[in-house]
PDB file of C-alpha atoms in Angstrom:
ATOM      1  CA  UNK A   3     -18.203 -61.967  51.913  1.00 64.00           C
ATOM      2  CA  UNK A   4     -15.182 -61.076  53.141  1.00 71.00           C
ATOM      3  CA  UNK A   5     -13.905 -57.669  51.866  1.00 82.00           C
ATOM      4  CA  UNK A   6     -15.113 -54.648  53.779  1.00 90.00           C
ATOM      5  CA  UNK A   7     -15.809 -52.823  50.087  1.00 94.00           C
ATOM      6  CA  UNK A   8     -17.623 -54.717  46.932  1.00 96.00           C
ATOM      7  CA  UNK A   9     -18.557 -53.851  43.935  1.00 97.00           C
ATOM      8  CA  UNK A  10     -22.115 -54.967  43.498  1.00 97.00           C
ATOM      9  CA  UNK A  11     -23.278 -54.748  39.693  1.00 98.00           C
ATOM     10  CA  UNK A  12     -26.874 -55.136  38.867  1.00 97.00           C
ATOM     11  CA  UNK A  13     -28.410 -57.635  36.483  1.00 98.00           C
ATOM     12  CA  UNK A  14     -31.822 -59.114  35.007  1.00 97.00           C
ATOM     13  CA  UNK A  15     -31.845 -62.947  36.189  1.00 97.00           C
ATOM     14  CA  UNK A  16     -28.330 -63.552  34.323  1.00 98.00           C
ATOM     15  CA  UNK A  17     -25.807 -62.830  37.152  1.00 98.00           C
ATOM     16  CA  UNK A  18     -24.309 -66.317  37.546  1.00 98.00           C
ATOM     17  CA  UNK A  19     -24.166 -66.813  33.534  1.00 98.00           C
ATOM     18  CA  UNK A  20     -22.339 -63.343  33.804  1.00 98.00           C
ATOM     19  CA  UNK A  21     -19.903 -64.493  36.424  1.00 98.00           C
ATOM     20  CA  UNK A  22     -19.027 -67.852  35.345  1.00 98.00           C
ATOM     21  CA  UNK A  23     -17.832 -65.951  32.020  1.00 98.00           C
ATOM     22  CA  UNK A  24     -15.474 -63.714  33.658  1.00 98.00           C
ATOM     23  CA  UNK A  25     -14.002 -65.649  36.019  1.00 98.00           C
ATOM     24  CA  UNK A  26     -12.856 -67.973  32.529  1.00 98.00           C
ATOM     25  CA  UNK A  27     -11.937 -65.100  30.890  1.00 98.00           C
ATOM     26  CA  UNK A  28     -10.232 -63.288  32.919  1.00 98.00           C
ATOM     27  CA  UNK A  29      -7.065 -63.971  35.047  1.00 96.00           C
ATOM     28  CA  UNK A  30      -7.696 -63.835  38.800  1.00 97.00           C
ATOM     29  CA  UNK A  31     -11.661 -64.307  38.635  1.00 98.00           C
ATOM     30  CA  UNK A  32     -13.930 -66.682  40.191  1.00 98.00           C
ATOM     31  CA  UNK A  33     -17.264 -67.341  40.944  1.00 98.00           C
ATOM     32  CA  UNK A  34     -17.674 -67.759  44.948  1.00 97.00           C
ATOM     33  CA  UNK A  35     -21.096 -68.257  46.726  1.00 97.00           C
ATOM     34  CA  UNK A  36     -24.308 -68.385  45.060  1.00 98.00           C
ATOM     35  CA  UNK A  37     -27.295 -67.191  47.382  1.00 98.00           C
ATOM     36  CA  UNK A  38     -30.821 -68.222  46.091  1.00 98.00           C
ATOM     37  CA  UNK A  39     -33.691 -66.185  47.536  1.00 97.00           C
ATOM     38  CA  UNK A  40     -35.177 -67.341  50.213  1.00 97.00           C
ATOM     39  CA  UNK A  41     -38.640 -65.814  49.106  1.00 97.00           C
ATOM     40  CA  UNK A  42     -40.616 -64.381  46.527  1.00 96.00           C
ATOM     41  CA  UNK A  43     -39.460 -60.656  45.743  1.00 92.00           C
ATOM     42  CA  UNK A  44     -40.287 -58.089  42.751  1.00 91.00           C
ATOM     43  CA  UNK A  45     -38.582 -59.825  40.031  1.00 90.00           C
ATOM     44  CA  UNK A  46     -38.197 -63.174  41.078  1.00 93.00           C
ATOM     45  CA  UNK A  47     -39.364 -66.366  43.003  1.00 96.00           C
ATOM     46  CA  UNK A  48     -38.245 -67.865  46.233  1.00 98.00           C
ATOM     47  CA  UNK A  49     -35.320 -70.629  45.017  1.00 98.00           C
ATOM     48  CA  UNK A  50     -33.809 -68.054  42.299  1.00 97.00           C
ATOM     49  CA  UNK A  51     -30.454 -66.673  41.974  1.00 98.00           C
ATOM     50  CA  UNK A  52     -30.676 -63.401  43.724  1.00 98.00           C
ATOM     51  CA  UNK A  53     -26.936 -62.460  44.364  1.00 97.00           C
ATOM     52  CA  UNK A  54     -23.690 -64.292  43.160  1.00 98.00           C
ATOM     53  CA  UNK A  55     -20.228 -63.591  44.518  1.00 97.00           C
ATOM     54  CA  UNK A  56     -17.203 -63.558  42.753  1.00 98.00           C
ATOM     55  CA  UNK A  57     -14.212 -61.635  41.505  1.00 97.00           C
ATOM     56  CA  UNK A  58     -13.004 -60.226  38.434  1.00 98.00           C
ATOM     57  CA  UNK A  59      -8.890 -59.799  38.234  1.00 97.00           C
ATOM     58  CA  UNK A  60      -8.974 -59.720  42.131  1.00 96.00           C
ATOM     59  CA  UNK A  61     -11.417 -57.343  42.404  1.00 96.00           C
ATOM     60  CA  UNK A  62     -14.480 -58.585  44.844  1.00 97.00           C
ATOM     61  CA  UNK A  63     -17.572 -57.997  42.853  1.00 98.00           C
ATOM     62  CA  UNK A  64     -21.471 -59.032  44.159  1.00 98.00           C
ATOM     63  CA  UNK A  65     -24.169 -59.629  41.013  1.00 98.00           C
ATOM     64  CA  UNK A  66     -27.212 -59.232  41.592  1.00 97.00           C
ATOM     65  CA  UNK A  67     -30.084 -60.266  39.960  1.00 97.00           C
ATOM     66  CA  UNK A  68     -32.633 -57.153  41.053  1.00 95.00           C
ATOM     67  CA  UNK A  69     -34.778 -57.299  37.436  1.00 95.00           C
ATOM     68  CA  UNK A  70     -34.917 -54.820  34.272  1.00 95.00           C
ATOM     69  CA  UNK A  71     -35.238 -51.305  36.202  1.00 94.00           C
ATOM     70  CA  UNK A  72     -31.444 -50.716  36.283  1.00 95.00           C
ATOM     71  CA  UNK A  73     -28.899 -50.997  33.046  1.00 95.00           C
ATOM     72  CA  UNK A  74     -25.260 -50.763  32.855  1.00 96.00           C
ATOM     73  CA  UNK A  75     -24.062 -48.183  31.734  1.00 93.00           C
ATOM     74  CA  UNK A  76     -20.570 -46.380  30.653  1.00 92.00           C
ATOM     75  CA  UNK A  77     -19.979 -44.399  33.514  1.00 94.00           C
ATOM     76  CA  UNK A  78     -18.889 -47.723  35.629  1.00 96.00           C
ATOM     77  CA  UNK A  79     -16.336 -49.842  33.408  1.00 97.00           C
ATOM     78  CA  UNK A  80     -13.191 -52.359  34.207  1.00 97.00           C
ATOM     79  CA  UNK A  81     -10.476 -51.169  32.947  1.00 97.00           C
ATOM     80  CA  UNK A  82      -8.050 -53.829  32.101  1.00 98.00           C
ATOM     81  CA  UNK A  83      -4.277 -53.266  31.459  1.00 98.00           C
ATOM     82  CA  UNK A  84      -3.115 -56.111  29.012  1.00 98.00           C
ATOM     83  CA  UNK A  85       1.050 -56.511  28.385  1.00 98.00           C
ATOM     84  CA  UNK A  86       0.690 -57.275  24.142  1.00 98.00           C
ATOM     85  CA  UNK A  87      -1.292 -57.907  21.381  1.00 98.00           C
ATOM     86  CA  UNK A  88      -2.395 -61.561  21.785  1.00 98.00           C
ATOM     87  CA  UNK A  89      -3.589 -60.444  25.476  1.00 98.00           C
ATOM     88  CA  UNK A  90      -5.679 -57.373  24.049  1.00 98.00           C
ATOM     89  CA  UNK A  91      -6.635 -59.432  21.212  1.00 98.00           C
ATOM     90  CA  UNK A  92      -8.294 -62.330  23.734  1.00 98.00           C
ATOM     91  CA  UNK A  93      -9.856 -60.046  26.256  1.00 98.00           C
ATOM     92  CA  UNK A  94     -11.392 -58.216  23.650  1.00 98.00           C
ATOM     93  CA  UNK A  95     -12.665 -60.901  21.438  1.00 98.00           C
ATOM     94  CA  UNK A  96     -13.843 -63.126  24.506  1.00 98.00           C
ATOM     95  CA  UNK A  97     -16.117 -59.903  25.396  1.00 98.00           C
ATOM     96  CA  UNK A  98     -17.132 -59.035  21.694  1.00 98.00           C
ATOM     97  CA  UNK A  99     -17.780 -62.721  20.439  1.00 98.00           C
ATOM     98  CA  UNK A 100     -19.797 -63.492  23.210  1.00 98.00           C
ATOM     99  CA  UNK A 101     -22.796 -61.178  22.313  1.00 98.00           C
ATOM    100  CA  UNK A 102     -20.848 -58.186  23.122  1.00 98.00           C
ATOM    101  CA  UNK A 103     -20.394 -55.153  20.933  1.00 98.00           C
ATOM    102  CA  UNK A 104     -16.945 -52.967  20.337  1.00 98.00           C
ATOM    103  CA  UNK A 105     -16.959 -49.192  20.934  1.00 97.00           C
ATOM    104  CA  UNK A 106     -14.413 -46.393  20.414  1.00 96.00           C
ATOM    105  CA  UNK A 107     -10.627 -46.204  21.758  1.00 97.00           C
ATOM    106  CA  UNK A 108     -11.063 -49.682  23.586  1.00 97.00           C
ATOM    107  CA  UNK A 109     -13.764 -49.603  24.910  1.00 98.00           C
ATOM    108  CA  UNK A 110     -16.876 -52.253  24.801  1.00 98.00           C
ATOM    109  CA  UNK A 111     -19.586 -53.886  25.849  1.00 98.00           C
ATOM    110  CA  UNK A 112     -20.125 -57.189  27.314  1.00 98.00           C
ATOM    111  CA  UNK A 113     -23.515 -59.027  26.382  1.00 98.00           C
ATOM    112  CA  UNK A 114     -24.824 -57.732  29.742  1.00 98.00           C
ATOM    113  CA  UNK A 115     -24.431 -53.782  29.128  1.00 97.00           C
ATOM    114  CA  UNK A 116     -21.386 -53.920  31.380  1.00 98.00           C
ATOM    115  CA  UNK A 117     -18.162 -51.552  29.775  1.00 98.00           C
ATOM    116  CA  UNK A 118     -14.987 -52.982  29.700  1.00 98.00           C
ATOM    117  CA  UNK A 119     -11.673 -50.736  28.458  1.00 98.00           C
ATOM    118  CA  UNK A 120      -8.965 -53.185  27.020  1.00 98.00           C
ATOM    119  CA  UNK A 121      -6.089 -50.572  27.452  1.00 98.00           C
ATOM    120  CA  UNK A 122      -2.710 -52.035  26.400  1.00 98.00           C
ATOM    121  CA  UNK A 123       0.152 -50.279  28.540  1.00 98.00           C
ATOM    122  CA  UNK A 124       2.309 -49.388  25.483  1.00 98.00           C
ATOM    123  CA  UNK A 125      -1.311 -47.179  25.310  1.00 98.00           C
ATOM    124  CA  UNK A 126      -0.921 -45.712  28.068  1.00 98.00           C
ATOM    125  CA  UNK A 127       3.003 -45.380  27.702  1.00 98.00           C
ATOM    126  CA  UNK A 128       2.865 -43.378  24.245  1.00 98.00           C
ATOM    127  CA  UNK A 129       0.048 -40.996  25.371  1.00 98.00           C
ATOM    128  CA  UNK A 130       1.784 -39.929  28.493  1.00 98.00           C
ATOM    129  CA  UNK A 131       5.541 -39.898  26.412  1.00 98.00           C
ATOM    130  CA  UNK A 132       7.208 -36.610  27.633  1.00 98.00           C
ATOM    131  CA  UNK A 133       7.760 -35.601  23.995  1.00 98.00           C
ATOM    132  CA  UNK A 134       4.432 -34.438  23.807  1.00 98.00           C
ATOM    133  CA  UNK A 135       4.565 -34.311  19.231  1.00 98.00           C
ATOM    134  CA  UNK A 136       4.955 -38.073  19.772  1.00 98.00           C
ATOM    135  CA  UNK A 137       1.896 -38.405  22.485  1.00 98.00           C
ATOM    136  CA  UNK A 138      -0.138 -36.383  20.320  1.00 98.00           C
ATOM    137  CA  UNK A 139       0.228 -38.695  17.579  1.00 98.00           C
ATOM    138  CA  UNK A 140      -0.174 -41.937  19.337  1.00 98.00           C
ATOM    139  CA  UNK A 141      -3.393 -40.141  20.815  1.00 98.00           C
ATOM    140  CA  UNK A 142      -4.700 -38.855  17.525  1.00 98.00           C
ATOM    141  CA  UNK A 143      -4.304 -42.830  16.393  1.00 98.00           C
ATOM    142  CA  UNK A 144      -5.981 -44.266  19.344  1.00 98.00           C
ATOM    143  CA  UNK A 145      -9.011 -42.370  18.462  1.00 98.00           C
ATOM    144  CA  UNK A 146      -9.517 -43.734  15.232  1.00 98.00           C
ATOM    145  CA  UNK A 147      -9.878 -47.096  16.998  1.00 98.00           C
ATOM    146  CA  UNK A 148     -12.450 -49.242  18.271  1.00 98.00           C
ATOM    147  CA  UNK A 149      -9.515 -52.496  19.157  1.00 98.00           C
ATOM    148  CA  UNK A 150      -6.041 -50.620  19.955  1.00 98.00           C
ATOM    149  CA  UNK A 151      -3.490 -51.906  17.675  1.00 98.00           C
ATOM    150  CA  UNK A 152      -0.146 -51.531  19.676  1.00 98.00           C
ATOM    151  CA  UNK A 153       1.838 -51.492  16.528  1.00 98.00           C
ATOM    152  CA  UNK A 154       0.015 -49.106  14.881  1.00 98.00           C
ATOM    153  CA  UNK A 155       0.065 -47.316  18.331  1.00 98.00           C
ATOM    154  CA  UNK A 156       4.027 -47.260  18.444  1.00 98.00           C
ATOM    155  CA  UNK A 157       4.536 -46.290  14.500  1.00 98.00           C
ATOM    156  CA  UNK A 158       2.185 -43.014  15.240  1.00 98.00           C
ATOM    157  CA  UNK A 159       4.320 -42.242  18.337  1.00 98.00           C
ATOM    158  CA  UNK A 160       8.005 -42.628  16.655  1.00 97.00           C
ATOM    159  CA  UNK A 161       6.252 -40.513  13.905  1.00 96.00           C
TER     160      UNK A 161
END
């Protein structure tokens, strides 16, 4: 491991199936080293998968596989900024058709528990529009959501 900062994210035995699916989702991922435990511990046996390294969009991540005491939940989440529709459109499908489940405004959940915020920039471009009618608008849209729909995004912001 080579940064000095990681984000380590907690999962039940499935932390290599986890990682292997973001690092072909997602630009910039990989999986790295896989450590297998070199003992027996509370939730698993010596010779299983007890941490995996990789990265997610640059971003050095450690999964571990500690057992069923901890769950994701939405106070960590990626947020990822996509440039159009057909990038939104893949990141969030990838996340939803592989046993994950869509929320409000962007947001949703991998199959793991893990929250994930596909936030197009023209998002984040109409809400923070100086005319403040227009970002009011383009807010009030976004929160009918669950997917944001960039067109639907711009017509609420030009009103």
């Amino acid at each position: 491991m080579t940064s000095k900062n990681t984000i380590c994210l907690w999962y039940d035995g499935t932390a290599l199936e986890a990682a292997t699916f973001y690092a072909k989702t997602f630009p910039d991922s990989a999986v790295g080293a896989v450590y297998h435990a070199p003992g027996d511990y509370p939730d698993g046996k010596q010779g299983n998968v007890l941490t995996v390294e990789f990265t997610v969009m640059g971003i050095p991540c450690l999964g571990l596989n500690g057992g069923p005491a901890f769950k994701h939940n939405e106070a960590f989440s990626f947020q990822v900024a996509t440039d159009d529709q057909a990038e939104t459109d893949r990141l969030w499908n990838a996340i939803i058709d592989n046993g994950g489940s869509p929320s409000a405004c962007g947001w949703c959940k991998d199959k793991w528990g893990l929250s994930w915020q596909i936030t197009p920039r023209a998002l984040m471009a109409a809400i923070s529009d100086p005319d403040r009618a227009a970002a009011k608008r383009a807010f009030d849209a976004m929160m009918e959501m669950t997917k944001i729909d960039i067109a639907a995004i711009e017509a609420a912001r030009r009103g």
